Tab-separated table of C-alpha atoms and ligand atoms in Angstrom:
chain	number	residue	atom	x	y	z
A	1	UNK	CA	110.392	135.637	120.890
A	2	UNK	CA	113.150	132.922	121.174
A	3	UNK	CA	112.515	129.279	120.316
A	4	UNK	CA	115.581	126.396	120.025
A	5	UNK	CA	114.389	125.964	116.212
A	6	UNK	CA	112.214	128.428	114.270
A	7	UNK	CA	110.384	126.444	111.223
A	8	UNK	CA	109.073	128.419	108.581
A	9	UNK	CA	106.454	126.841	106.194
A	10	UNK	CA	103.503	124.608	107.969
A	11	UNK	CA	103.472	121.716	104.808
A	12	UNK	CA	103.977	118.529	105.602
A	13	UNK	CA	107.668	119.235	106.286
A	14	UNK	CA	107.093	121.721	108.559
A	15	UNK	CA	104.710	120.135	110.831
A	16	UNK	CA	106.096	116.732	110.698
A	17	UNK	CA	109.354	118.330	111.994
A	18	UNK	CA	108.198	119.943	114.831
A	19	UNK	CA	106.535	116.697	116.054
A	20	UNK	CA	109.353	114.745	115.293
A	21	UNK	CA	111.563	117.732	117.619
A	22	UNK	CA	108.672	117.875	119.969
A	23	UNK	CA	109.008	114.042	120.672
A	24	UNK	CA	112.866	114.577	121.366
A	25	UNK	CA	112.607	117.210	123.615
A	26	UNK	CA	113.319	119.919	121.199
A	27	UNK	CA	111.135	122.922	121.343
A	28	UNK	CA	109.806	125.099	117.835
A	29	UNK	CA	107.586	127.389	116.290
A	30	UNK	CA	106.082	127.094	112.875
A	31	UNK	CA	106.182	130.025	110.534
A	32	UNK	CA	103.264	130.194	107.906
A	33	UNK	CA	102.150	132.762	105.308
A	34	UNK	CA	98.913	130.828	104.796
A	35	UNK	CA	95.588	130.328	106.433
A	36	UNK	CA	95.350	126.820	108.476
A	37	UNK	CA	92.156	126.305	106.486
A	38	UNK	CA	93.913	127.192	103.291
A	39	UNK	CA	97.127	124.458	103.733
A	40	UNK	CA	94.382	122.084	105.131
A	41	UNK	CA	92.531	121.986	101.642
A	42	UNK	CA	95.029	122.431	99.003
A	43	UNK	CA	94.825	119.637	96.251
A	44	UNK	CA	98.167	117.705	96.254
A	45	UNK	CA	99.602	114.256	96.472
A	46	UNK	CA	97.526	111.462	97.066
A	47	UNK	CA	99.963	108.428	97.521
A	48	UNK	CA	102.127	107.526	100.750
A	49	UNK	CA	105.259	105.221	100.639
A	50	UNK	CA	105.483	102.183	103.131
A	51	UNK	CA	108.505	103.909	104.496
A	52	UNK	CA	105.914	107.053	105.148
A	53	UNK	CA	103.186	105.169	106.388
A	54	UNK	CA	105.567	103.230	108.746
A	55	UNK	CA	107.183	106.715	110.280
A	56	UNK	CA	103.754	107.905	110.829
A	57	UNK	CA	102.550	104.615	112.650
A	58	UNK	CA	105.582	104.888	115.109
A	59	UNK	CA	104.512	108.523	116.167
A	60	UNK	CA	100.926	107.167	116.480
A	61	UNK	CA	99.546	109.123	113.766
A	62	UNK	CA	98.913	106.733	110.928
A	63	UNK	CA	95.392	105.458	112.629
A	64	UNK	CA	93.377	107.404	109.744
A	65	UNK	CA	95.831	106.174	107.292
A	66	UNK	CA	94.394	102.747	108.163
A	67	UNK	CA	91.058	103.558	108.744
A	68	UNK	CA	90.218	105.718	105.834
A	69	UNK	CA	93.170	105.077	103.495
A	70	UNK	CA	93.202	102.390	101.006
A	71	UNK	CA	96.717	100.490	100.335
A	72	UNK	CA	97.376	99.864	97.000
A	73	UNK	CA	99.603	96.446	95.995
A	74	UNK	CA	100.588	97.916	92.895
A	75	UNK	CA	99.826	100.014	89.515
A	76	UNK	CA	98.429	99.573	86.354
A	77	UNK	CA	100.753	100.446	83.374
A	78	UNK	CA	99.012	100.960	80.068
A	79	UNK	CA	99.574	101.944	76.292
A	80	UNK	CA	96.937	101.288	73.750
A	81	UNK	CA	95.421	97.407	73.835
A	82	UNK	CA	97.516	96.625	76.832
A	83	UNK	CA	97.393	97.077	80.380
A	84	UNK	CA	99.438	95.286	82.782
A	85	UNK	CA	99.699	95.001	86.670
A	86	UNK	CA	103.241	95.734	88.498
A	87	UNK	CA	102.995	94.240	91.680
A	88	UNK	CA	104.935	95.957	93.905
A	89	UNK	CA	103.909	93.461	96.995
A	90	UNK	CA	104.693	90.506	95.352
A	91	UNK	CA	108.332	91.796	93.818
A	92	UNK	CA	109.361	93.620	96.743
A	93	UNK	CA	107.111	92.955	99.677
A	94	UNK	CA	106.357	96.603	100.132
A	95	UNK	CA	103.201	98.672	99.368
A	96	UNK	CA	101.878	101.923	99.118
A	97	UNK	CA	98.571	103.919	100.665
A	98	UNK	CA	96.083	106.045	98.653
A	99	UNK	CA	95.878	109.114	101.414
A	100	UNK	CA	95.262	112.684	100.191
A	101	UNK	CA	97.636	115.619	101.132
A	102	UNK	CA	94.842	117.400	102.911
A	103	UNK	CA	93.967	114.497	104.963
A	104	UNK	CA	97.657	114.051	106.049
A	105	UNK	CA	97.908	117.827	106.725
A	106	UNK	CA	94.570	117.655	108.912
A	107	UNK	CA	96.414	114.849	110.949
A	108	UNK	CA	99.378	116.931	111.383
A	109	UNK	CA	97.311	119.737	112.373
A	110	UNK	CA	95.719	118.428	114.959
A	111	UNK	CA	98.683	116.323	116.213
A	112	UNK	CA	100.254	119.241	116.628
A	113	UNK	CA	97.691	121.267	118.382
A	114	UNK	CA	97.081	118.757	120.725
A	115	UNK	CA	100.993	119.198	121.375
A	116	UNK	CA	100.522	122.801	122.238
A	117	UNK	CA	102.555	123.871	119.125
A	118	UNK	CA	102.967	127.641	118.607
A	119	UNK	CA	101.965	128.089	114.790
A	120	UNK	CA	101.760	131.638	113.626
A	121	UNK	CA	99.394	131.050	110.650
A	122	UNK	CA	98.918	134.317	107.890
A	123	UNK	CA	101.997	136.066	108.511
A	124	UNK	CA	103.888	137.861	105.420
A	125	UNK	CA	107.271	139.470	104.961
A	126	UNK	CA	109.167	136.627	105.930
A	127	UNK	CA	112.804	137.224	106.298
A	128	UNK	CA	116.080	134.868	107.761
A	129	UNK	CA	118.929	136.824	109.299
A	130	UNK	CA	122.300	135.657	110.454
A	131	UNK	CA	122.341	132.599	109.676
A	132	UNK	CA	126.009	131.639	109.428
A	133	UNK	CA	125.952	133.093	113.540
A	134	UNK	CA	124.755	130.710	116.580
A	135	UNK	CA	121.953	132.683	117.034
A	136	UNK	CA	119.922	133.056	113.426
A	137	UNK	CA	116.600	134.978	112.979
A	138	UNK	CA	113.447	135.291	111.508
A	139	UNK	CA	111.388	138.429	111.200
A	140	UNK	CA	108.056	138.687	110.085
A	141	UNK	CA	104.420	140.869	110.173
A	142	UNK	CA	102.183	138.581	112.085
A	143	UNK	CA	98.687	138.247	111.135
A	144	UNK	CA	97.497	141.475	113.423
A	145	UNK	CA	99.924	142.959	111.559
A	146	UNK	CA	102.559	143.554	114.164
A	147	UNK	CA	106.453	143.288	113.208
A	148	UNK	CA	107.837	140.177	114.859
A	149	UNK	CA	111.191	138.554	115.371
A	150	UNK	CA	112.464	134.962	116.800
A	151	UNK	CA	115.657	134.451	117.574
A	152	UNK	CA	116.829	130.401	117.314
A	153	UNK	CA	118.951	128.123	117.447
A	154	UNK	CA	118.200	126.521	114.132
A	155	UNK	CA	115.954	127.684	111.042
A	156	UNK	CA	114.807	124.956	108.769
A	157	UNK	CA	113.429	126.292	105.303
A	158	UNK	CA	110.101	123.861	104.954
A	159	UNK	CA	108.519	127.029	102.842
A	160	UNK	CA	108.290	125.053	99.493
A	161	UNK	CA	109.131	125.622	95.992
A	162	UNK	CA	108.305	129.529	96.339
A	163	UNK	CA	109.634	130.642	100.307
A	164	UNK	CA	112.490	132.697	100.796
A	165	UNK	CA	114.609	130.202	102.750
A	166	UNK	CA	116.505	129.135	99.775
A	167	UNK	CA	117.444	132.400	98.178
A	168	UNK	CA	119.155	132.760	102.262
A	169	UNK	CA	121.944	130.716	100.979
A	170	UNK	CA	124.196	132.694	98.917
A	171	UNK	CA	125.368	131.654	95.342
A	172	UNK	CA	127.995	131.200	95.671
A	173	UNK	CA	127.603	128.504	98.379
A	174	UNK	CA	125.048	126.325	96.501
A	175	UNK	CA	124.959	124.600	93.303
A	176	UNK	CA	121.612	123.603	91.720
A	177	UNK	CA	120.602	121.647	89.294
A	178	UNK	CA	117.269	122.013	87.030
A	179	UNK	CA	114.893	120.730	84.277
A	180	UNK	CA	111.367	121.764	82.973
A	181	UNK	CA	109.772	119.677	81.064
A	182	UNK	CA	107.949	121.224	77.467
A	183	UNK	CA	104.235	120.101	79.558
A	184	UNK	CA	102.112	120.286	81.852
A	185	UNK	CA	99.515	118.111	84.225
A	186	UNK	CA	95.870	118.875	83.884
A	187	UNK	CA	94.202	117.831	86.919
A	188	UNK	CA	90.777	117.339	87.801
A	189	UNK	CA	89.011	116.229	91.319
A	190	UNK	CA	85.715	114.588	90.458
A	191	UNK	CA	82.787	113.509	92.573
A	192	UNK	CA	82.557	110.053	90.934
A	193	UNK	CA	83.838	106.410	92.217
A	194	UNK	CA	86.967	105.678	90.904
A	195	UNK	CA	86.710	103.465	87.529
A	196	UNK	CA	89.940	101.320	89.028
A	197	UNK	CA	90.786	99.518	91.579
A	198	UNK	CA	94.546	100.958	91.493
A	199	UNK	CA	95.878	103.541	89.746
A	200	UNK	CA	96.304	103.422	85.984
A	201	UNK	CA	99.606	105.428	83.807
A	202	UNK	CA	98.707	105.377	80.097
A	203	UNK	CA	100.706	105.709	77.184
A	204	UNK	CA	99.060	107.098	74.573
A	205	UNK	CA	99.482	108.882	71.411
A	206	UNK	CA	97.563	111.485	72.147
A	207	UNK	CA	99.215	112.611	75.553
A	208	UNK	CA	99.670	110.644	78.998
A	209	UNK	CA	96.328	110.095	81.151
A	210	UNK	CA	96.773	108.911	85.002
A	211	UNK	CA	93.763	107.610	86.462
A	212	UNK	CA	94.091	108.121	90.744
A	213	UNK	CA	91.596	108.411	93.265
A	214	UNK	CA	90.845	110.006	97.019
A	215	UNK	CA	88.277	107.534	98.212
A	216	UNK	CA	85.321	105.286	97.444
A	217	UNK	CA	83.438	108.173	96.018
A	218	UNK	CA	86.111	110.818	94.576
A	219	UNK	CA	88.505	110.361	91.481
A	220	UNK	CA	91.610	112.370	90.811
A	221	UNK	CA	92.734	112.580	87.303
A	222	UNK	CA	95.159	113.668	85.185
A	223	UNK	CA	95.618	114.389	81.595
A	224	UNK	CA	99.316	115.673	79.690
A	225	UNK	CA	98.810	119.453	78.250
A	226	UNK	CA	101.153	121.414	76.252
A	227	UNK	CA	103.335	123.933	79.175
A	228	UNK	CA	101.302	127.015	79.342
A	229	UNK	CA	98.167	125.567	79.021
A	230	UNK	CA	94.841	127.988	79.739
A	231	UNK	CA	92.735	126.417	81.536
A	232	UNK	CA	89.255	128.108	80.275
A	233	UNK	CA	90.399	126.042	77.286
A	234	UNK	CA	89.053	122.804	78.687
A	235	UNK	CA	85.469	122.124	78.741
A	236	UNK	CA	84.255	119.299	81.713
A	237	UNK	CA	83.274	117.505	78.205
A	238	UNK	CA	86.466	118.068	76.634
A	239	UNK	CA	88.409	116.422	79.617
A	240	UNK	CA	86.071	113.207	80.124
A	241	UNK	CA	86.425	112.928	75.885
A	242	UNK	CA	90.223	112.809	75.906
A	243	UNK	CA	90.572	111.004	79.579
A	244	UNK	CA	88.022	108.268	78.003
A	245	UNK	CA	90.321	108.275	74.832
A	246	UNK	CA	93.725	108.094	76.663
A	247	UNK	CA	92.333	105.561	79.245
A	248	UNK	CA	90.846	103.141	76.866
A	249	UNK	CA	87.316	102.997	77.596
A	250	UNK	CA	85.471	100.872	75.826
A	251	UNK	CA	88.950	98.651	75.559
A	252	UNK	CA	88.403	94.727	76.979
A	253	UNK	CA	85.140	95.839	78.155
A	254	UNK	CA	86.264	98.544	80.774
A	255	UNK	CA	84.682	101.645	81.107
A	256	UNK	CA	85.254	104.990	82.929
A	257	UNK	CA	82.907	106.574	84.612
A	258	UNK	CA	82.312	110.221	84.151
A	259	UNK	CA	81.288	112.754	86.978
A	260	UNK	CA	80.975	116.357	88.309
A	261	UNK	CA	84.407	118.115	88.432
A	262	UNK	CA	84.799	119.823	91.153
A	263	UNK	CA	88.240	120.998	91.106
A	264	UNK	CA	90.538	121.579	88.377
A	265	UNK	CA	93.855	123.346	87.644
A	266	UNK	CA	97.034	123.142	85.185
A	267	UNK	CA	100.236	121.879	87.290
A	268	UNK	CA	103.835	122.835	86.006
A	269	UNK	CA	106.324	120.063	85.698
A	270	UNK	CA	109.724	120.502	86.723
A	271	UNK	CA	112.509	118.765	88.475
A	272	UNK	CA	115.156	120.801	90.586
A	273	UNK	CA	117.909	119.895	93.061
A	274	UNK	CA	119.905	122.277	95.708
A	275	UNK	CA	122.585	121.448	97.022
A	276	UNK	CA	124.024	121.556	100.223
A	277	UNK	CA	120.991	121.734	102.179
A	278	UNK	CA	122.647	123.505	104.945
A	279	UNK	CA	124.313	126.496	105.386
A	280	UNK	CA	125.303	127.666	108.672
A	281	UNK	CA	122.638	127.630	111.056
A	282	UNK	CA	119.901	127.828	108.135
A	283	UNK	CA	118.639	123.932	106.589
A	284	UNK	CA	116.332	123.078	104.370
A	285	UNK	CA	113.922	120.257	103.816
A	286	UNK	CA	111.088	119.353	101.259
A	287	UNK	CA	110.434	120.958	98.305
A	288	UNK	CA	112.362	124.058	99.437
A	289	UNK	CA	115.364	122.162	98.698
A	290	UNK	CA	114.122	119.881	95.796
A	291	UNK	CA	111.406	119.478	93.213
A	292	UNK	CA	110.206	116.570	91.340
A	293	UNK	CA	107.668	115.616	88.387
A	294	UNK	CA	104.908	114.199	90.027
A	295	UNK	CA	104.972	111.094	87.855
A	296	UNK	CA	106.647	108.891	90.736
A	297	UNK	CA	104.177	109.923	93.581
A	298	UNK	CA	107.871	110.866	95.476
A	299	UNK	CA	107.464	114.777	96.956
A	300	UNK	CA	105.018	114.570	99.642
A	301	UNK	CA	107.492	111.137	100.558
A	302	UNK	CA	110.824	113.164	100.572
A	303	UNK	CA	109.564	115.739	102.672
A	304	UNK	CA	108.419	113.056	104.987
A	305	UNK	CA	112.206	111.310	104.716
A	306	UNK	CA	114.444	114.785	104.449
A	307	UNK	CA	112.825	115.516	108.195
A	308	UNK	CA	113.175	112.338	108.998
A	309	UNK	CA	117.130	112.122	108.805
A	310	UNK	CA	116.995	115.941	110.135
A	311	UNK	CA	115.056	115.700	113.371
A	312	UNK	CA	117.685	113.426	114.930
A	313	UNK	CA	120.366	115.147	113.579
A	314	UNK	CA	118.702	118.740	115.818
A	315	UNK	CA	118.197	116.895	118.720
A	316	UNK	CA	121.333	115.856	118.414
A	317	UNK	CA	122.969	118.829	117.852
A	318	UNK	CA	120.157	120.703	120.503
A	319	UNK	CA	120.027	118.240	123.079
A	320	UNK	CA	123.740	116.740	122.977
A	321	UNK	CA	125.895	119.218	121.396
A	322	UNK	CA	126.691	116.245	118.869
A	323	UNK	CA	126.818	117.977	115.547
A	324	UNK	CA	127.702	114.963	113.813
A	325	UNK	CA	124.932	114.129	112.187
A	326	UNK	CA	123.611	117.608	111.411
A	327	UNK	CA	126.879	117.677	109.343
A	328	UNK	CA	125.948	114.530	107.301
A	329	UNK	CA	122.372	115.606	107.304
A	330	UNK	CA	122.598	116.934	103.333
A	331	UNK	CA	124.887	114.613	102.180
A	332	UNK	CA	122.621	111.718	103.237
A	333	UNK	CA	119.485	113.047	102.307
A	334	UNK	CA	120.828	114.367	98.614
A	335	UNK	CA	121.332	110.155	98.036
A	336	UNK	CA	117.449	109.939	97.935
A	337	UNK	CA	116.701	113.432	96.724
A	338	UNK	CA	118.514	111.991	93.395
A	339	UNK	CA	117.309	108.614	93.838
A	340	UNK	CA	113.836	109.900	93.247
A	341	UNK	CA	114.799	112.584	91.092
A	342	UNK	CA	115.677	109.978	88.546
A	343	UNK	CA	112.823	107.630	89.111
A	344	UNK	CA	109.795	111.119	88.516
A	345	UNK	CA	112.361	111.900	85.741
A	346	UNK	CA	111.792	107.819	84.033
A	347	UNK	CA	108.621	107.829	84.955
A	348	UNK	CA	107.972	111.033	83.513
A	349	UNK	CA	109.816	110.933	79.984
A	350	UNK	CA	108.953	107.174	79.400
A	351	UNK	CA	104.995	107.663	79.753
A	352	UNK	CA	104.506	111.899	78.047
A	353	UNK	CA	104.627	112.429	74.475
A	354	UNK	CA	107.975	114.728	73.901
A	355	UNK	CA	106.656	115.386	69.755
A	356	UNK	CA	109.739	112.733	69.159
A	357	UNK	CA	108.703	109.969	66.966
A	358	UNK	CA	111.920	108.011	68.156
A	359	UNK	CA	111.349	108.814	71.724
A	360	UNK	CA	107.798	107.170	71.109
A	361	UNK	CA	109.349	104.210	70.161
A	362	UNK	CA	111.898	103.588	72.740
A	363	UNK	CA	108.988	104.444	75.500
A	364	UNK	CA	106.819	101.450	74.402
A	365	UNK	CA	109.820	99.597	74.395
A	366	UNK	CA	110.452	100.406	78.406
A	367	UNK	CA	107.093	99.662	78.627
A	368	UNK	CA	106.915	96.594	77.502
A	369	UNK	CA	110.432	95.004	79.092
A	370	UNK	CA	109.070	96.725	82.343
A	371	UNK	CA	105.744	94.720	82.129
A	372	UNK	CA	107.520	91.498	80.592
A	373	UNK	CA	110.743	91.089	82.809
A	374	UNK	CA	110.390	90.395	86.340
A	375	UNK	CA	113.997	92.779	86.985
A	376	UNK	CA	112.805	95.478	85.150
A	377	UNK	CA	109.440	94.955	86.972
A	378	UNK	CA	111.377	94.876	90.499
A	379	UNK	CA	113.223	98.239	89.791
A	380	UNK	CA	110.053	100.389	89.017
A	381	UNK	CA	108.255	98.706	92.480
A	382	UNK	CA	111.460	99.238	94.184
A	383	UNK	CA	111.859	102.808	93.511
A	384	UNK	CA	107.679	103.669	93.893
A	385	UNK	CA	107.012	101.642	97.006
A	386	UNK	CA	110.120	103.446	98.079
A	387	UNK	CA	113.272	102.569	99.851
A	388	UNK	CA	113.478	102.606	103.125
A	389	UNK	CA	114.425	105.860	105.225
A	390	UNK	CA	118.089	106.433	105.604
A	391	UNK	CA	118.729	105.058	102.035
B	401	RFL	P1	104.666	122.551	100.878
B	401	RFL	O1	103.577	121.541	101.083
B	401	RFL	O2	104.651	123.350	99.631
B	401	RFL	O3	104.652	123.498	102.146
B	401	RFL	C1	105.415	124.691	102.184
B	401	RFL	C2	104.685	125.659	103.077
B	401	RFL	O4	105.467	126.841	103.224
B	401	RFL	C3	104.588	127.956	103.173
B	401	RFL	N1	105.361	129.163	102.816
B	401	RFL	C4	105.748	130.077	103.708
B	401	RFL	N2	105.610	130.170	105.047
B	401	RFL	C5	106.117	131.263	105.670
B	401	RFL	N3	106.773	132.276	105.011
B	401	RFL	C6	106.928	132.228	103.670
B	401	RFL	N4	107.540	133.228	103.022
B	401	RFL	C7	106.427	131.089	102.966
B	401	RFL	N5	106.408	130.712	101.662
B	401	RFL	C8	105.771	129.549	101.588
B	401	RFL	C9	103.570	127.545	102.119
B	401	RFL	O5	102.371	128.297	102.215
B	401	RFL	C10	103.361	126.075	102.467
B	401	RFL	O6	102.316	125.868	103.401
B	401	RFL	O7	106.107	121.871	100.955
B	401	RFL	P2	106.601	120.563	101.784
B	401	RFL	O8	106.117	120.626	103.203
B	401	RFL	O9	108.020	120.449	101.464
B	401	RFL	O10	105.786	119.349	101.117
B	401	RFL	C11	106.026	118.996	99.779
B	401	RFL	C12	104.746	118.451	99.152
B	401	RFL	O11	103.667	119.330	99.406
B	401	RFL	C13	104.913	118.237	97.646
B	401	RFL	O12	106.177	117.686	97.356
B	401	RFL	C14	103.846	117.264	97.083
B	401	RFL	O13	102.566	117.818	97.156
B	401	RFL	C15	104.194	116.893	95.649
B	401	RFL	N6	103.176	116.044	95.017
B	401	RFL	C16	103.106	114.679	95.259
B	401	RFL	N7	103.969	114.086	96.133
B	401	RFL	C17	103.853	112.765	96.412
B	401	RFL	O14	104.618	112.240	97.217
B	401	RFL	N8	102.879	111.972	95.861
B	401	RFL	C18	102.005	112.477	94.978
B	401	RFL	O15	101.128	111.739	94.550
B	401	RFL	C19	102.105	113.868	94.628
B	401	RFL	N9	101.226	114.413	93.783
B	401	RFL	C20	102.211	116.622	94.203
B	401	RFL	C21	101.239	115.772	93.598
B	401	RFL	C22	102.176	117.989	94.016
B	401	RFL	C23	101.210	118.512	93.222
B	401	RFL	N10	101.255	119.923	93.074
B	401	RFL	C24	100.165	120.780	93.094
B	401	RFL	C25	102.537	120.604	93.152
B	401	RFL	C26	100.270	116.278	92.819
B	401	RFL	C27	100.239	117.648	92.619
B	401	RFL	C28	99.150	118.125	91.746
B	402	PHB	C1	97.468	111.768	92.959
B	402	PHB	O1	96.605	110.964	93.372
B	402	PHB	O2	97.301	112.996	93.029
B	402	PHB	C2	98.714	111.266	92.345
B	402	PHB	C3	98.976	109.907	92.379
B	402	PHB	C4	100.129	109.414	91.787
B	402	PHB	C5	100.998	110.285	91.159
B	402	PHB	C6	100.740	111.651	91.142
B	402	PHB	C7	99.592	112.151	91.733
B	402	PHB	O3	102.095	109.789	90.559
């Protein structure tokens, strides 16, 4: 097989890419280990940036964004006996959209069938070869288990946290940069209207509580657990009693509303950066190059910006020969990568417990000049809404 540019991972990277290169005249396959029904139900983000929800309305694909989405003017911010409202519309004129992963990945999906994309769903042994050559590689077992190869132009690593296309660029021609955090996210889909109108962050002794949603009928939750967590040591009764706790139910007269849980699972917090997010032939974009903390709602919307800045920097370089902007293409995109990497990393350490009483202290102190000071107020909205692409 030969394609100009072989993409391996079918996220929201992946498939955004190959539209975006599609719509430039750039041909591609995608490259994926899972199922399509699999990617197209896995539990993930749940908010868009403006920025986002603007890229996917110029490529005609944000329709179900506005038809079954629900934009969001701001957040809640709470600690115990206060809650306050940072309105990101008002400070900064920009907003954001509750839309699931799954919902964005259907879109994507079918976008991309209707574009006659080649995607090789349930392959394994994924390999890159030759990457530092004009002519780079990837070998794989397809799903009939037959040994496969395409030779490309161009790989792009969109495999995520756990593909191979990072370990393809050799140590000592990367530098990275990582921190785990001592807990974890406890998350739990539940058949119940949301008890909010936006979402709520709590500060609370006990542990940080985020209160999200999916849609009129389905909450998302979240409660802070020690790293290494076991699940089977959380009851359905033991969540709703320490999300009612950290919440404040029962505070000012609000309530939350319990419900059946139909999903839950203990997420892993950890922030990583790799940098440069080329080498030779080989890029990479989304959470293959870069993790965050999903405190600031800002993976699913740097995957969306790191392809972006890189499809116009492959047609370029495809179409034109021009390999200007492929050259810039990790330099640029590492200015938001650490943008957000600090904003999940505030977010993150000003609303968990560390066991610090002095960290306690100076966290209700952010809190409060955040929800009292109208600059303070403007850099949090700033930084969620998010900044525009090509920041
Ligand atoms: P993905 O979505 O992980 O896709 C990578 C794909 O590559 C495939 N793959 C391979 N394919 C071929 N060969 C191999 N050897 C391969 N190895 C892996 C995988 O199967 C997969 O399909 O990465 P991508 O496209 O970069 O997208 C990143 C986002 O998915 C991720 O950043 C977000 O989900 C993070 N995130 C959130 N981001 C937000 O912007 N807002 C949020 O509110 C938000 N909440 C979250 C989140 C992530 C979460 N989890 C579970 C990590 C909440 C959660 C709970
Ligand atoms: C979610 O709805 O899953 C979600 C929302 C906001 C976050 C993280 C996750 O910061």
């Amino acid at each position: 097989m030969r394609t100009q540019v072989a993409i391996i991972g079918a996220g929201p990277a992946g498939l955004l890419l190959s539209h975006l290169l599609a719509e430039g005249g750039i041909e591609s396959v995608v490259l994926e280990t899972r199922t399509r029904e699999y990617v197209e139900s896995r539990i993930r983000a749940g908010i868009l940036e403006h920025s986002t929800v603007e890229l996917l309305d110029s490529l005609g694909l944000g329709k179900r964004v506005h038809a079954e989405g629900d934009p969001h003017n701001g957040i809640y911010l709470q600690w115990p006996q206060e809650r306050h409202h940072i309105d990101f519309a008002g400070l900064v004129g920009r907003r954001v959209w509750v839309y699931g992963q799954t919902e964005l990945q259907r879109d994507l999906g079918v976008a991309r069938e209707t574009g006659g994309q080649p995607i090789h769903y349930g392959i394994s042994d994924t390999a890159v070869h030759e990457v530092v050559t004009e002519h780079p590689s990837v070998t794989f077992t397809d799903s009939a288990g037959r040994a496969q190869r395409i030779t490309a132009d161009v790989v792009v690593g969109c495999d995520g946290s756990f593909g191979p296309s990072r370990a393809a660029v050799p140590e000592h021609a990367r530098s990275t940069w990582e921190h785990t955090y001592p807990y974890s996210w406890l998350g739990v889909l539940a058949d119940v209207a949301p008890s909010t109108d936006e979402l709520i962050y709590a500060w609370h002794p006990d542990g940080f509580a985020m209160h999200s949603m999916r849609s009129a009928s389905v909450s998302r939750l979240y409660l802070q657990v020690p790293a290494g967590t076991d699940i089977a040591d959380w009851s359905d009764d033991r969540i709703w009693t320490a999300l009612a706790t950290r919440l404040g139910h029962g505070q000012g007269g609000w309530t939350l509303n319990p419900g059946p849980i139909t999903e839950k699972s203990v997420l892993p917090m950890r922030s990583f950066v790799m940098a440069p997010l080329r080498h030779g032939r080989l890029f990479l974009a989304g959470d293959a190059g870069h993790i965050v903390p999903p405190t600031g709602a800002k993976g699913l919307n740097l995957a969306v910006a790191d392809v972006a800045l890189l499809a116009p920097a492959l047609i370029a370089l495809l179409g034109e020969g021009d390999d200007r902007l492929a050259e810039e293409y990790s330099e640029t995109a590492l200015r938001r990568i650490w943008r957000c990497t600090h904003f999940s990393w505030w977010m993150t350490t000003m609303l968990h417990q560390s066991g610090d009483p002095f960290d306690a202290q100076l966290q209700l102190s952010q809190l409060r000049w955040v929800a009292s000071s109208t600059a303070a107020a403007t850099g949090l909205a700033e930084n969620y809404a998010g900044l525009p692409i090509g920041f």
